[in-house]
């Protein structure tokens, strides 16, 4: 394999995960592999390798340099953690080692995989590699593969989310691909399960026969060392693509590893940054003047918060986490497509989207329906109140959270605060009960206590009667009893609790007490 240089490595990785602080022997020095530093073991001889200083702060990195130089290492990779690197850079120069600085947010294992894949990609044989596949984003790579292999191409992550797809004209596709692109997730088909399992077991490109009404495909797994990063799928529209297509696809799989690692690193960092900014905005309204420019938003523009939650009950935590990540990807995609740069983040299992004030219920409902089709799970969505300024976004978020709590017990998947404002108002009033001691006195608590002690159903009877606006027949039907039975119960209850049900104030207070306070057994 041709040697890779430090210059090739940094060019392939880009500026986000790693940067050169000093290179006393220039950037043309060969680089061959990495080693994660282990403080309890001596450094082995590794000519041209990069030593990843795991857990070593800049103040202690100087002690590693002499040993690393004697062992033949090309350079030291360290994290800054806010510290100055001037003295360490000078010591590295004296030792003849390159000093590289890694982004604090990138995990060491992920950086190790990134560097390994970059070295493989820049040293890969050019013969079967798709032209242009070493530059650009994942969509450029998908187009390069589609041109080299000869069919419409999709690049997926390990969870069957579609990260990119080719857009070359004239390449036939089928309904499965259309649905996948629409939801950015491979539609569930029973025959897919053994196919993905077989693909995960081999480094070779495979051909999978067409399903009902579909087209056959070539596919290859994308790996970084032992980790499966995703897969590439090429539609085989007309007959066999041939052995050249298999070789080109396998070469593309090796090259795609770097792209997927870079995309994952960049995406993880961007998601974390957006999440931190939006969390700060929603928790601390005074931060709005600082956060707004970083989110690309105007401080004085009206805004509204939408909240989305996937119901993954019955699944384990890792499965729920994957479903939530798929949900935020889908919500982010549609929000950005419609409104440009707006904050979107996953907080405590809920996906929040900060949208302009003109965002409508129909948009939220459409995103929810698309997410349900892609995830094959029920999704609830809530739209809070429109606020006049960004520093009021926390109030809209509280409204959206309240709407989600109401929807948890309802069949309806989507609602706005305006649609259920009376119910929300009653919830707020219920939370304020401790501050209103008179609502804890009188007939309502007495009715609840009597029902508990004597196994009666007077509270249920009163609520059915009030909900039917005093219509005996409608209330009796709701309770599945005879109207005369209901009349007797109401007469008996009025005598037992000394109630005048003809008085509107009595009816209102009793209804509030019974409606707001839960039965003692459910507390």
GROMACS .gro file of C-alpha atoms in nm, residues 308-504:
model
  197
  308UNK     CA    1  -4.251   1.562   1.913
  309UNK     CA    2  -4.242   1.236   2.108
  310UNK     CA    3  -4.219   0.879   1.982
  311UNK     CA    4  -4.404   0.612   2.177
  312UNK     CA    5  -4.156   0.325   2.201
  313UNK     CA    6  -4.306   0.164   2.511
  314UNK     CA    7  -4.206  -0.200   2.556
  315UNK     CA    8  -3.863  -0.158   2.395
  316UNK     CA    9  -3.528  -0.142   2.572
  317UNK     CA   10  -3.344   0.185   2.634
  318UNK     CA   11  -3.099   0.148   2.345
  319UNK     CA   12  -3.384   0.084   2.103
  320UNK     CA   13  -3.575   0.388   2.233
  321UNK     CA   14  -3.259   0.600   2.197
  322UNK     CA   15  -3.221   0.493   1.832
  323UNK     CA   16  -3.586   0.572   1.759
  324UNK     CA   17  -3.547   0.916   1.919
  325UNK     CA   18  -3.237   0.989   1.709
  326UNK     CA   19  -3.424   0.886   1.394
  327UNK     CA   20  -3.709   1.116   1.498
  328UNK     CA   21  -3.483   1.419   1.544
  329UNK     CA   22  -3.323   1.356   1.205
  330UNK     CA   23  -3.664   1.352   1.037
  331UNK     CA   24  -3.792   1.657   1.223
  332UNK     CA   25  -3.470   1.851   1.152
  333UNK     CA   26  -3.482   1.768   0.784
  334UNK     CA   27  -3.840   1.887   0.732
  335UNK     CA   28  -3.803   2.196   0.953
  336UNK     CA   29  -3.489   2.309   0.773
  337UNK     CA   30  -3.645   2.240   0.433
  338UNK     CA   31  -3.943   2.464   0.515
  339UNK     CA   32  -3.795   2.730   0.741
  340UNK     CA   33  -3.417   2.729   0.695
  341UNK     CA   34  -3.196   2.743   1.004
  342UNK     CA   35  -3.404   2.687   1.314
  343UNK     CA   36  -3.305   2.513   1.634
  344UNK     CA   37  -3.396   2.148   1.677
  345UNK     CA   38  -3.283   1.932   1.968
  346UNK     CA   39  -3.355   1.615   2.164
  347UNK     CA   40  -3.410   1.686   2.534
  348UNK     CA   41  -3.528   1.423   2.783
  349UNK     CA   42  -3.674   1.204   2.509
  350UNK     CA   43  -3.868   1.489   2.343
  351UNK     CA   44  -3.767   1.649   2.013
  352UNK     CA   45  -3.815   2.026   2.025
  353UNK     CA   46  -3.819   2.244   1.715
  354UNK     CA   47  -3.798   2.622   1.742
  355UNK     CA   48  -4.000   2.751   1.446
  356UNK     CA   49  -4.104   3.092   1.312
  357UNK     CA   50  -4.436   3.226   1.437
  358UNK     CA   51  -4.614   3.152   1.110
  359UNK     CA   52  -4.564   2.775   1.148
  360UNK     CA   53  -4.902   2.603   1.120
  361UNK     CA   54  -5.064   2.293   1.265
  362UNK     CA   55  -5.081   2.136   0.918
  363UNK     CA   56  -4.701   2.142   0.893
  364UNK     CA   57  -4.659   1.976   1.234
  365UNK     CA   58  -4.922   1.715   1.145
  366UNK     CA   59  -4.747   1.639   0.814
  367UNK     CA   60  -4.410   1.591   0.986
  368UNK     CA   61  -4.576   1.367   1.245
  369UNK     CA   62  -4.741   1.148   0.980
  370UNK     CA   63  -4.415   1.113   0.786
  371UNK     CA   64  -4.227   1.022   1.104
  372UNK     CA   65  -4.484   0.756   1.193
  373UNK     CA   66  -4.455   0.599   0.848
  374UNK     CA   67  -4.076   0.598   0.863
  375UNK     CA   68  -4.043   0.472   1.221
  376UNK     CA   69  -4.344   0.239   1.221
  377UNK     CA   70  -4.423   0.375   1.569
  378UNK     CA   71  -4.687   0.616   1.701
  379UNK     CA   72  -4.567   0.976   1.729
  380UNK     CA   73  -4.739   1.258   1.921
  381UNK     CA   74  -4.679   1.624   1.843
  382UNK     CA   75  -4.775   1.949   2.014
  383UNK     CA   76  -4.756   2.312   1.909
  384UNK     CA   77  -4.716   2.571   2.184
  385UNK     CA   78  -4.827   2.932   2.184
  386UNK     CA   79  -4.678   3.189   1.946
  387UNK     CA   80  -4.452   3.427   2.139
  388UNK     CA   81  -4.353   3.775   2.011
  389UNK     CA   82  -3.980   3.741   2.085
  390UNK     CA   83  -3.720   3.469   2.108
  391UNK     CA   84  -3.662   3.534   2.478
  392UNK     CA   85  -4.021   3.414   2.540
  393UNK     CA   86  -3.962   3.075   2.376
  394UNK     CA   87  -3.956   2.899   2.714
  395UNK     CA   88  -4.324   2.988   2.762
  396UNK     CA   89  -4.410   2.827   2.427
  397UNK     CA   90  -4.210   2.520   2.528
  398UNK     CA   91  -4.408   2.489   2.854
  399UNK     CA   92  -4.731   2.502   2.655
  400UNK     CA   93  -4.605   2.234   2.415
  401UNK     CA   94  -4.505   2.010   2.707
  402UNK     CA   95  -4.850   2.049   2.861
  403UNK     CA   96  -5.019   1.963   2.533
  404UNK     CA   97  -4.805   1.648   2.504
  405UNK     CA   98  -4.916   1.541   2.853
  406UNK     CA   99  -5.279   1.585   2.752
  407UNK     CA  100  -5.227   1.393   2.426
  408UNK     CA  101  -5.073   1.100   2.612
  409UNK     CA  102  -5.424   0.996   2.718
  410UNK     CA  103  -5.592   1.085   2.387
  411UNK     CA  104  -5.624   0.914   2.049
  412UNK     CA  105  -5.546   1.235   1.861
  413UNK     CA  106  -5.177   1.248   1.756
  414UNK     CA  107  -5.147   1.626   1.711
  415UNK     CA  108  -5.286   1.929   1.892
  416UNK     CA  109  -5.210   2.296   1.947
  417UNK     CA  110  -5.238   2.486   2.271
  418UNK     CA  111  -5.534   2.681   2.129
  419UNK     CA  112  -5.726   2.363   2.051
  420UNK     CA  113  -5.713   2.232   2.408
  421UNK     CA  114  -5.672   2.555   2.603
  422UNK     CA  115  -5.975   2.484   2.830
  423UNK     CA  116  -5.831   2.144   2.926
  424UNK     CA  117  -5.488   2.297   2.984
  425UNK     CA  118  -5.642   2.573   3.195
  426UNK     CA  119  -5.809   2.314   3.413
  427UNK     CA  120  -5.476   2.131   3.451
  428UNK     CA  121  -5.313   2.455   3.565
  429UNK     CA  122  -5.598   2.514   3.807
  430UNK     CA  123  -5.555   2.162   3.939
  431UNK     CA  124  -5.188   2.229   4.006
  432UNK     CA  125  -5.290   2.544   4.193
  433UNK     CA  126  -5.526   2.357   4.428
  434UNK     CA  127  -5.288   2.367   4.725
  435UNK     CA  128  -5.298   2.747   4.710
  436UNK     CA  129  -5.683   2.745   4.710
  437UNK     CA  130  -5.777   2.578   5.040
  438UNK     CA  131  -6.151   2.638   4.994
  439UNK     CA  132  -6.153   2.403   4.695
  440UNK     CA  133  -6.042   2.132   4.935
  441UNK     CA  134  -6.345   2.193   5.159
  442UNK     CA  135  -6.716   2.119   5.125
  443UNK     CA  136  -6.916   1.878   4.911
  444UNK     CA  137  -6.657   1.767   4.655
  445UNK     CA  138  -6.404   1.618   4.901
  446UNK     CA  139  -6.695   1.474   5.102
  447UNK     CA  140  -6.829   1.295   4.794
  448UNK     CA  141  -6.485   1.149   4.714
  449UNK     CA  142  -6.436   1.036   5.073
  450UNK     CA  143  -6.780   0.872   5.086
  451UNK     CA  144  -6.716   0.685   4.759
  452UNK     CA  145  -6.387   0.554   4.897
  453UNK     CA  146  -6.532   0.447   5.230
  454UNK     CA  147  -6.860   0.296   5.105
  455UNK     CA  148  -6.767   0.185   4.747
  456UNK     CA  149  -7.030   0.417   4.600
  457UNK     CA  150  -7.009   0.604   4.268
  458UNK     CA  151  -7.156   0.945   4.351
  459UNK     CA  152  -6.860   1.136   4.203
  460UNK     CA  153  -6.895   0.950   3.872
  461UNK     CA  154  -7.270   1.013   3.877
  462UNK     CA  155  -7.232   1.388   3.934
  463UNK     CA  156  -6.966   1.424   3.662
  464UNK     CA  157  -7.177   1.236   3.406
  465UNK     CA  158  -7.477   1.455   3.494
  466UNK     CA  159  -7.275   1.778   3.462
  467UNK     CA  160  -7.103   1.665   3.140
  468UNK     CA  161  -7.447   1.600   2.987
  469UNK     CA  162  -7.558   1.955   3.080
  470UNK     CA  163  -7.823   1.817   3.311
  471UNK     CA  164  -7.976   1.585   3.047
  472UNK     CA  165  -8.090   1.283   3.253
  473UNK     CA  166  -8.127   1.047   2.957
  474UNK     CA  167  -7.786   1.134   2.806
  475UNK     CA  168  -7.613   1.100   3.145
  476UNK     CA  169  -7.790   0.768   3.214
  477UNK     CA  170  -7.680   0.636   2.875
  478UNK     CA  171  -7.319   0.736   2.948
  479UNK     CA  172  -7.339   0.551   3.282
  480UNK     CA  173  -7.531   0.258   3.125
  481UNK     CA  174  -7.806   0.282   3.386
  482UNK     CA  175  -8.182   0.348   3.367
  483UNK     CA  176  -8.284   0.718   3.383
  484UNK     CA  177  -8.492   0.647   3.695
  485UNK     CA  178  -8.186   0.495   3.864
  486UNK     CA  179  -7.990   0.811   3.787
  487UNK     CA  180  -8.270   1.032   3.924
  488UNK     CA  181  -8.272   0.832   4.248
  489UNK     CA  182  -7.894   0.857   4.285
  490UNK     CA  183  -7.898   1.233   4.234
  491UNK     CA  184  -8.182   1.280   4.484
  492UNK     CA  185  -8.009   1.058   4.739
  493UNK     CA  186  -7.675   1.242   4.690
  494UNK     CA  187  -7.836   1.585   4.726
  495UNK     CA  188  -7.987   1.477   5.061
  496UNK     CA  189  -7.672   1.301   5.181
  497UNK     CA  190  -7.439   1.595   5.111
  498UNK     CA  191  -7.692   1.878   5.159
  499UNK     CA  192  -7.668   2.006   4.803
  500UNK     CA  193  -7.898   2.238   4.611
  501UNK     CA  194  -7.838   2.130   4.253
  502UNK     CA  195  -8.060   2.409   4.120
  503UNK     CA  196  -7.801   2.666   4.236
  504UNK     CA  197  -7.547   2.739   3.954
   0.00000   0.00000   0.00000
